[in-house]
Coordinates of C-alpha atoms and ligand atoms in Angstrom, one line a residue:
M554 CA 20.1 49.1 -9.0
H555 CA 22.7 46.2 -9.0
Q556 CA 23.1 45.2 -5.0
P557 CA 26.1 45.9 -4.4
A558 CA 26.2 49.1 -6.3
V559 CA 28.9 49.3 -9.2
P560 CA 30.0 52.9 -9.5
H561 CA 33.5 52.2 -9.9
L562 CA 32.6 50.0 -12.7
A563 CA 30.1 52.6 -14.3
A564 CA 32.9 54.9 -14.3
T565 CA 35.5 52.7 -15.9
D566 CA 33.3 50.8 -18.4
P567 CA 29.7 52.1 -18.6
E568 CA 29.2 49.5 -21.4
I569 CA 29.6 46.8 -19.4
A570 CA 27.9 48.4 -16.1
D571 CA 24.9 49.4 -18.3
L572 CA 24.6 45.3 -19.4
V573 CA 25.1 44.4 -15.7
E574 CA 22.4 46.7 -14.6
A575 CA 20.3 45.8 -17.5
E576 CA 20.7 41.9 -16.4
A577 CA 20.1 42.6 -12.7
R578 CA 16.7 44.1 -13.6
R579 CA 16.1 41.5 -16.2
Q580 CA 16.7 38.7 -13.4
H581 CA 14.3 40.6 -11.1
E582 CA 11.4 41.1 -13.9
K583 CA 11.6 37.5 -14.6
I584 CA 10.0 34.4 -12.9
R585 CA 13.1 32.1 -13.1
L586 CA 12.1 28.3 -13.4
I587 CA 15.4 27.1 -14.9
P588 CA 16.2 24.3 -12.3
S589 CA 20.0 24.9 -12.2
E590 CA 19.9 28.6 -11.4
N591 CA 19.2 30.5 -8.3
Y592 CA 19.8 33.8 -6.9
V593 CA 22.9 34.0 -4.4
S594 CA 22.7 36.1 -1.3
T595 CA 24.2 39.6 -1.4
A596 CA 26.8 38.4 1.0
V597 CA 27.7 35.5 -1.2
L598 CA 27.9 38.6 -4.2
E599 CA 30.0 40.5 -2.2
A600 CA 32.4 37.7 -1.4
T601 CA 32.9 37.0 -5.6
G602 CA 33.6 40.7 -5.9
T603 CA 36.8 41.0 -3.2
V604 CA 40.5 41.4 -3.8
L605 CA 41.0 37.6 -3.3
T606 CA 40.8 37.5 -7.0
N607 CA 44.3 38.9 -6.8
K608 CA 46.1 36.1 -5.3
Y609 CA 47.8 32.8 -6.5
S610 CA 47.3 29.8 -4.2
E611 CA 48.3 26.5 -6.4
G612 CA 48.4 23.7 -3.9
Y613 CA 46.4 23.3 -0.8
A614 CA 46.4 24.8 2.8
D615 CA 49.8 24.6 4.4
R616 CA 51.4 23.0 1.2
R617 CA 51.5 26.1 -1.3
Y618 CA 53.9 26.8 -4.2
Y619 CA 53.5 30.7 -3.5
E620 CA 54.1 32.7 -0.5
G621 CA 51.6 35.1 1.2
Q622 CA 48.9 32.4 2.2
Q623 CA 48.5 33.6 5.6
L624 CA 44.6 34.6 4.8
I625 CA 43.8 32.4 1.9
D626 CA 44.7 29.1 3.8
P627 CA 42.1 29.9 6.8
I628 CA 39.5 30.8 3.9
E629 CA 40.1 27.9 2.2
T630 CA 40.1 25.7 5.4
L631 CA 36.8 27.0 6.4
A632 CA 35.1 26.3 3.0
V633 CA 36.5 22.6 3.4
D634 CA 35.4 22.5 7.2
R635 CA 31.9 23.7 6.6
A636 CA 31.5 21.3 3.1
K637 CA 32.7 18.5 5.9
A638 CA 30.1 19.3 8.3
L639 CA 27.3 20.2 6.1
F640 CA 27.2 16.8 4.2
G641 CA 29.0 14.8 6.8
V642 CA 31.9 13.7 4.8
D643 CA 35.6 12.7 5.6
H644 CA 37.1 15.0 2.9
A645 CA 36.1 18.0 0.9
N646 CA 38.0 19.7 -2.0
V647 CA 36.4 22.9 -3.0
Q648 CA 38.9 24.3 -5.9
P649 CA 37.2 22.5 -8.9
Y650 CA 36.3 25.5 -11.1
S651 CA 33.1 24.3 -11.9
G652 CA 31.0 20.8 -11.9
S653 CA 32.7 19.7 -15.5
P654 CA 36.2 19.9 -14.4
A655 CA 35.2 18.4 -10.9
N656 CA 33.9 15.4 -12.8
L657 CA 36.9 15.3 -15.1
A658 CA 39.1 15.1 -12.1
I659 CA 37.0 12.0 -11.0
Y660 CA 38.5 10.2 -14.4
L661 CA 41.6 11.5 -13.7
A662 CA 42.1 10.2 -10.2
F663 CA 40.5 6.3 -10.9
L664 CA 40.8 5.8 -14.8
D665 CA 43.3 5.4 -17.6
P666 CA 42.3 6.6 -21.0
G667 CA 40.3 3.9 -22.7
D668 CA 38.5 2.7 -19.4
T669 CA 34.9 2.0 -19.1
V670 CA 32.7 4.4 -17.4
M671 CA 29.2 4.1 -17.0
G672 CA 26.5 6.9 -16.7
M673 CA 23.2 8.3 -17.7
A674 CA 22.8 9.2 -21.4
L675 CA 22.5 12.8 -21.8
P676 CA 19.3 12.7 -23.8
M677 CA 17.8 10.6 -20.7
G678 CA 18.7 13.2 -17.8
G679 CA 22.5 12.4 -17.5
H680 CA 25.2 15.2 -17.7
L681 CA 27.8 15.6 -20.9
T682 CA 30.7 14.7 -18.2
H683 CA 29.0 11.4 -17.5
G684 CA 30.6 9.6 -20.5
W685 CA 28.4 11.4 -23.3
S686 CA 29.7 11.0 -26.9
V687 CA 30.4 14.3 -27.9
S688 CA 32.4 15.0 -24.4
A689 CA 36.3 14.4 -23.6
T690 CA 34.9 11.7 -21.4
G691 CA 33.1 10.3 -24.2
K692 CA 36.1 10.4 -26.6
W693 CA 38.8 9.2 -24.1
F694 CA 37.4 6.7 -22.2
R695 CA 34.9 3.8 -23.3
S696 CA 31.5 4.6 -22.2
V697 CA 28.5 2.8 -21.6
Q698 CA 25.3 4.5 -21.0
Y699 CA 21.8 3.7 -19.2
G700 CA 18.6 5.6 -19.5
V701 CA 15.0 5.4 -18.1
R702 CA 12.3 3.0 -19.0
K703 CA 9.8 4.2 -21.6
D704 CA 6.9 3.2 -19.2
T705 CA 7.9 4.7 -16.2
G706 CA 10.3 7.3 -17.1
R707 CA 12.4 6.2 -14.4
V708 CA 15.7 4.6 -14.1
D709 CA 15.5 0.7 -13.9
L710 CA 18.1 -0.5 -11.3
D711 CA 17.8 -4.4 -12.4
E712 CA 18.9 -2.9 -16.3
V713 CA 21.5 -0.9 -14.8
R714 CA 22.9 -3.9 -12.8
E715 CA 22.6 -6.1 -15.9
L716 CA 24.7 -3.7 -18.1
A717 CA 27.5 -3.3 -15.3
L718 CA 27.7 -6.9 -14.9
R719 CA 28.3 -6.9 -18.8
E720 CA 30.4 -4.0 -19.1
R721 CA 32.4 -4.2 -16.0
P722 CA 32.8 -0.4 -15.7
K723 CA 35.5 1.1 -13.2
L724 CA 33.7 4.1 -12.7
I725 CA 29.8 4.8 -12.5
F726 CA 28.2 8.0 -12.1
C727 CA 24.7 8.4 -10.8
G728 CA 23.0 11.8 -11.0
G729 CA 22.2 14.1 -13.9
T730 CA 20.4 17.2 -15.2
A731 CA 16.8 16.3 -15.8
I732 CA 15.8 13.8 -13.3
P733 CA 12.6 14.3 -11.7
R734 CA 12.9 11.7 -9.3
T735 CA 15.0 10.6 -6.1
I736 CA 18.1 8.7 -6.9
D737 CA 18.4 5.6 -5.1
F738 CA 22.1 5.8 -4.0
P739 CA 22.0 2.3 -2.0
A740 CA 21.1 0.7 -5.0
F741 CA 23.4 2.3 -7.3
A742 CA 26.1 1.4 -4.4
E743 CA 25.2 -2.3 -4.4
I744 CA 25.8 -2.6 -8.4
A745 CA 29.2 -0.6 -7.9
A746 CA 30.0 -2.8 -5.3
E747 CA 29.3 -5.7 -7.2
V748 CA 31.4 -5.3 -10.2
G749 CA 34.1 -3.3 -8.3
A750 CA 33.6 -0.1 -9.8
V751 CA 34.1 3.5 -8.0
L752 CA 30.7 4.8 -7.6
A753 CA 30.3 8.7 -8.1
A754 CA 27.3 10.7 -7.0
D755 CA 27.0 13.8 -9.2
I756 CA 24.4 16.1 -6.8
A757 CA 25.0 19.0 -8.6
H758 CA 21.3 19.7 -8.9
I759 CA 20.2 18.5 -5.8
A760 CA 23.3 19.5 -3.5
G761 CA 21.2 22.1 -1.6
L762 CA 18.0 19.5 -1.0
I763 CA 20.3 17.0 0.4
A764 CA 22.0 19.7 2.6
G765 CA 18.6 20.9 4.0
G766 CA 17.4 17.2 4.2
A767 CA 14.8 17.1 1.4
H768 CA 16.4 14.6 -0.5
P769 CA 18.2 11.5 0.9
S770 CA 22.1 11.7 1.1
P771 CA 24.6 9.6 -1.0
V772 CA 27.1 9.7 2.0
G773 CA 28.1 6.3 3.2
H774 CA 27.2 4.8 -0.3
A775 CA 29.1 6.7 -3.0
Q776 CA 32.8 6.8 -2.2
V777 CA 33.0 10.1 -4.5
I778 CA 30.4 13.0 -4.4
S779 CA 30.6 15.6 -7.2
T780 CA 28.6 19.0 -7.0
T781 CA 28.2 22.4 -8.4
T782 CA 27.9 25.0 -5.8
H783 CA 25.5 27.2 -7.8
K784 CA 22.4 25.3 -8.2
T785 CA 20.0 24.3 -5.4
L786 CA 23.2 24.8 -3.1
R787 CA 22.9 28.9 -3.8
G788 CA 26.6 29.4 -3.9
P789 CA 28.8 30.9 -6.3
R790 CA 29.7 29.4 -9.6
G791 CA 32.1 26.6 -8.5
A792 CA 32.1 23.1 -7.8
M793 CA 33.5 20.7 -4.8
L794 CA 34.3 17.1 -4.6
M795 CA 33.8 15.1 -1.5
S796 CA 34.9 11.7 -0.6
D797 CA 35.5 8.9 2.0
A798 CA 39.0 9.0 3.4
E799 CA 40.1 6.4 1.1
H800 CA 39.7 8.1 -2.0
A801 CA 40.7 11.7 -0.7
K802 CA 44.1 11.9 -1.8
A803 CA 43.4 10.5 -5.4
L804 CA 41.2 13.2 -6.2
D805 CA 43.0 16.3 -4.7
K806 CA 46.1 15.1 -6.7
A807 CA 43.9 14.9 -9.7
V808 CA 42.4 18.5 -9.4
F809 CA 45.9 19.9 -8.4
P810 CA 48.2 19.3 -10.2
G811 CA 46.6 16.9 -12.4
L812 CA 44.2 19.1 -13.9
Q813 CA 44.1 22.7 -12.8
G814 CA 46.3 25.5 -11.6
G815 CA 45.8 28.3 -9.0
P816 CA 42.2 27.9 -7.2
H817 CA 39.8 30.8 -7.8
N818 CA 40.2 32.2 -4.1
H819 CA 37.2 34.8 -4.4
T820 CA 35.0 32.0 -5.4
T821 CA 36.3 29.6 -2.4
A822 CA 35.2 32.6 -0.1
A823 CA 31.8 32.7 -1.3
I824 CA 31.6 28.9 -1.3
A825 CA 32.5 29.3 2.5
V826 CA 29.9 31.9 2.9
A827 CA 27.1 30.0 0.9
L828 CA 28.0 26.6 3.1
R829 CA 27.6 28.9 6.1
E830 CA 24.3 29.8 5.0
A831 CA 23.2 26.6 4.1
A832 CA 23.9 25.4 7.6
E833 CA 21.2 27.8 9.0
P834 CA 17.9 26.1 10.0
S835 CA 16.3 28.5 7.6
F836 CA 18.2 26.7 4.6
R837 CA 16.0 23.5 5.5
D838 CA 13.0 25.5 5.5
Y839 CA 14.0 26.6 2.0
A840 CA 15.0 22.9 0.8
H841 CA 11.9 21.6 1.9
A842 CA 9.8 24.8 0.6
V843 CA 11.6 24.2 -2.9
V844 CA 10.3 20.6 -3.2
A845 CA 6.7 21.4 -1.8
N846 CA 6.6 24.1 -4.8
A847 CA 8.0 21.9 -7.3
N848 CA 5.1 19.2 -6.4
A849 CA 2.5 22.1 -6.2
L850 CA 3.5 23.3 -9.6
A851 CA 3.4 19.6 -11.2
Q852 CA 0.1 18.6 -10.1
A853 CA -1.3 22.0 -11.4
L854 CA 0.5 21.4 -14.4
L855 CA -1.1 17.6 -14.5
E856 CA -4.6 19.3 -14.0
R857 CA -3.7 21.5 -17.0
G858 CA -3.5 18.2 -19.5
F859 CA 0.6 18.7 -19.1
D860 CA 2.2 15.2 -20.1
L861 CA 5.2 15.2 -17.3
V862 CA 8.1 12.7 -17.6
S863 CA 7.7 9.9 -14.9
G864 CA 4.4 11.6 -14.2
G865 CA 5.5 14.1 -11.6
T866 CA 8.2 15.0 -9.1
D867 CA 9.9 14.3 -6.1
N868 CA 12.7 17.2 -6.2
H869 CA 12.9 20.8 -7.3
L870 CA 12.5 19.4 -11.1
I871 CA 9.9 18.9 -13.7
L872 CA 10.6 17.7 -17.3
V873 CA 7.5 18.3 -19.6
D874 CA 6.8 16.6 -22.9
L875 CA 4.7 18.9 -25.0
T876 CA 4.2 16.5 -27.7
S877 CA 0.5 16.4 -26.6
K878 CA 0.3 20.0 -26.5
G879 CA 1.1 20.2 -30.2
I880 CA 4.1 22.4 -29.7
A881 CA 7.9 21.6 -29.6
G882 CA 10.1 22.5 -26.7
K883 CA 11.8 25.7 -28.2
P884 CA 9.3 27.7 -29.6
A885 CA 7.5 27.3 -26.4
A886 CA 10.5 28.4 -24.4
K887 CA 10.9 31.3 -26.4
A888 CA 7.2 32.3 -26.2
L889 CA 7.5 31.4 -22.5
D890 CA 10.4 33.9 -22.2
R891 CA 8.5 36.7 -23.9
A892 CA 5.8 36.0 -21.5
G893 CA 8.4 36.5 -18.4
I894 CA 9.0 33.2 -17.5
E895 CA 12.1 32.2 -18.1
L896 CA 13.1 28.1 -18.5
N897 CA 14.8 25.7 -21.0
Y898 CA 13.6 23.6 -23.6
N899 CA 15.0 19.9 -23.2
T900 CA 15.1 16.7 -24.6
V901 CA 12.5 14.2 -23.1
P902 CA 13.4 10.2 -22.9
F903 CA 13.0 8.5 -26.1
D904 CA 12.8 12.2 -27.7
P905 CA 11.9 11.7 -31.9
R906 CA 13.1 15.3 -32.1
K907 CA 16.3 16.6 -32.6
P908 CA 18.6 18.0 -29.2
F909 CA 18.6 21.5 -30.5
D910 CA 14.9 21.4 -31.3
P911 CA 13.6 18.8 -28.8
S912 CA 9.9 17.9 -27.6
G913 CA 10.2 19.1 -24.0
I914 CA 10.8 21.9 -21.4
R915 CA 12.7 21.6 -18.4
L916 CA 11.8 23.7 -15.0
G917 CA 12.1 24.0 -11.6
T918 CA 11.7 25.7 -8.5
P919 CA 15.1 26.4 -6.5
A920 CA 14.9 30.2 -7.8
I921 CA 11.6 31.1 -7.4
T922 CA 11.5 29.8 -3.5
T923 CA 14.6 31.9 -3.0
R924 CA 12.5 34.6 -4.0
G925 CA 9.9 33.6 -1.5
L926 CA 7.1 32.5 -3.8
G927 CA 4.7 29.4 -2.2
V928 CA 2.4 26.7 -3.0
E929 CA -0.1 29.1 -3.3
Q930 CA 1.3 30.6 -6.2
M931 CA 1.7 27.7 -8.4
P932 CA -1.5 27.2 -9.9
V933 CA -1.3 31.0 -11.2
L934 CA 2.1 29.7 -12.3
A935 CA 0.8 26.9 -14.1
E936 CA -2.2 28.8 -15.6
W937 CA 0.6 31.5 -17.2
I938 CA 2.4 28.7 -18.6
D939 CA -0.5 27.2 -20.0
G940 CA -1.8 30.4 -21.3
A941 CA 1.6 31.1 -23.0
V942 CA 2.0 27.5 -24.2
R943 CA -1.3 27.9 -25.9
A944 CA -1.0 31.5 -27.2
A945 CA 2.4 30.3 -29.0
G946 CA 0.7 27.8 -30.6
E947 CA -1.8 30.1 -32.0
G948 CA 0.5 32.9 -32.6
D949 CA -1.3 35.4 -30.2
E950 CA 1.2 37.7 -28.9
A951 CA -1.2 40.0 -27.1
A952 CA -2.1 37.2 -24.8
I953 CA 1.8 36.5 -24.4
E954 CA 2.2 40.3 -23.6
R955 CA -0.8 40.0 -20.7
I956 CA 0.8 37.3 -19.1
A957 CA 4.1 39.2 -19.1
A958 CA 2.5 42.2 -17.6
E959 CA 1.2 39.9 -14.9
V960 CA 4.2 38.3 -14.2
A961 CA 6.0 41.6 -13.8
E962 CA 3.1 42.7 -11.0
L963 CA 3.7 39.6 -9.3
L964 CA 7.3 39.9 -8.9
A965 CA 7.4 43.7 -7.7
G966 CA 6.5 42.3 -4.6
Y967 CA 9.1 39.6 -4.4
P968 CA 12.6 41.2 -3.6
M969 CA 15.6 39.6 -5.5
P970 CA 19.0 39.5 -3.7
G971 CA 21.2 41.7 -6.0
W972 CA 18.7 43.9 -6.8
A973 CA 17.5 47.1 -5.0
Ligands
PLP467 C1 25.6 21.5 -13.9 C2 25.8 20.0 -13.7 C3 27.1 19.8 -14.3 C4 28.2 20.8 -14.9 O1 28.3 21.9 -14.2 P1 29.3 23.2 -14.9 O2 29.5 24.0 -13.6 O3 28.1 23.4 -15.8 O4 30.2 22.4 -15.5 C5 27.8 18.4 -14.0 N1 27.0 17.4 -13.7 C6 25.5 17.8 -13.3 C7 24.7 16.7 -12.8 C8 25.2 19.0 -13.3 O5 23.6 19.2 -13.2

């Protein structure tokens, strides 16, 4: 049963309640390897389901455009103070609705339309909002994009520097969605300083690792830090912008009134709860366990002949090029889903295939680590992935079903917050 229980929802809208129950069960029964996903605690779930959703609070604490903020202000202030303490930043804004609008606020704060932004190309592991062509950020701004080296699968910072010196961006993004390696924030900061650009570190994927001390921090290097709150940070769907004191005011003005109206107060409260959880010593253990699990899974996949972009991982994420296995990413991901293993198909750098039918799969360990799986289970997981990929190539549905049964049996011993 969904936890907390939803009896009023079931009475009012059984159709939605049934779907919610089924989704909770599905989440419980699948091995969640999508690296941008996690399981929030029941406390975070409770916070998102509160009467705070009823309240309008345009503005910031003590500077609101509506009355009745006596209790909203302390909630938002707690979230802001906890973010500042956890990451060690001068300033935090917890109002962005999600990662994409948070990034758009950075453009609004520091660029005019047509100005140059530099970011990692989406098919190389960047994010749409870092200037990719189909995004507003690629349409309304002049975008130059860097990638990874073909031979190493890693960002070549000499190339980034050359590109920056030639193109003179006003804003540089580092970070992305499919980067299995540590981001060198000091090196990006040096390049940004050389060309007079604002450096924005988009740590959406790795915020929890940074908070837990399992990845270096961009603080002191990037003037602006953008993050979602729902990935490794294990909070509700939402985002935060953090910065040094100098860039604070421009960011706040860009979020409100530049881009958004009222903040989602129920989300703000849940962010505050997640930040409190992330400040616990156990969260440090969690962050390090995420990395240890990813490393163990990567080693086990390598032993089974999988081709990993960059040859492995430093963080929570593994990008697999399936070309050598004779199958594309999409049919593999679909077969794995039938086998109870949930991940996503993904482009790999220099992918000869189309983005909607690419060569790779992307997987990560934030969710399974929350669930309590450890390094000892990673070889088994690799065996199942290998088996399901092979079965997909051979059209062996019986083998896929056998794996699904084994997955369900394993997971029965690992509770999931949100399902009891
Ligand atoms: C997930 C992600 C985003 C966007 O977040 P949404 O909440 O999906 O809008 C932005 N940047 C990076 C690097 C991300 O991984």
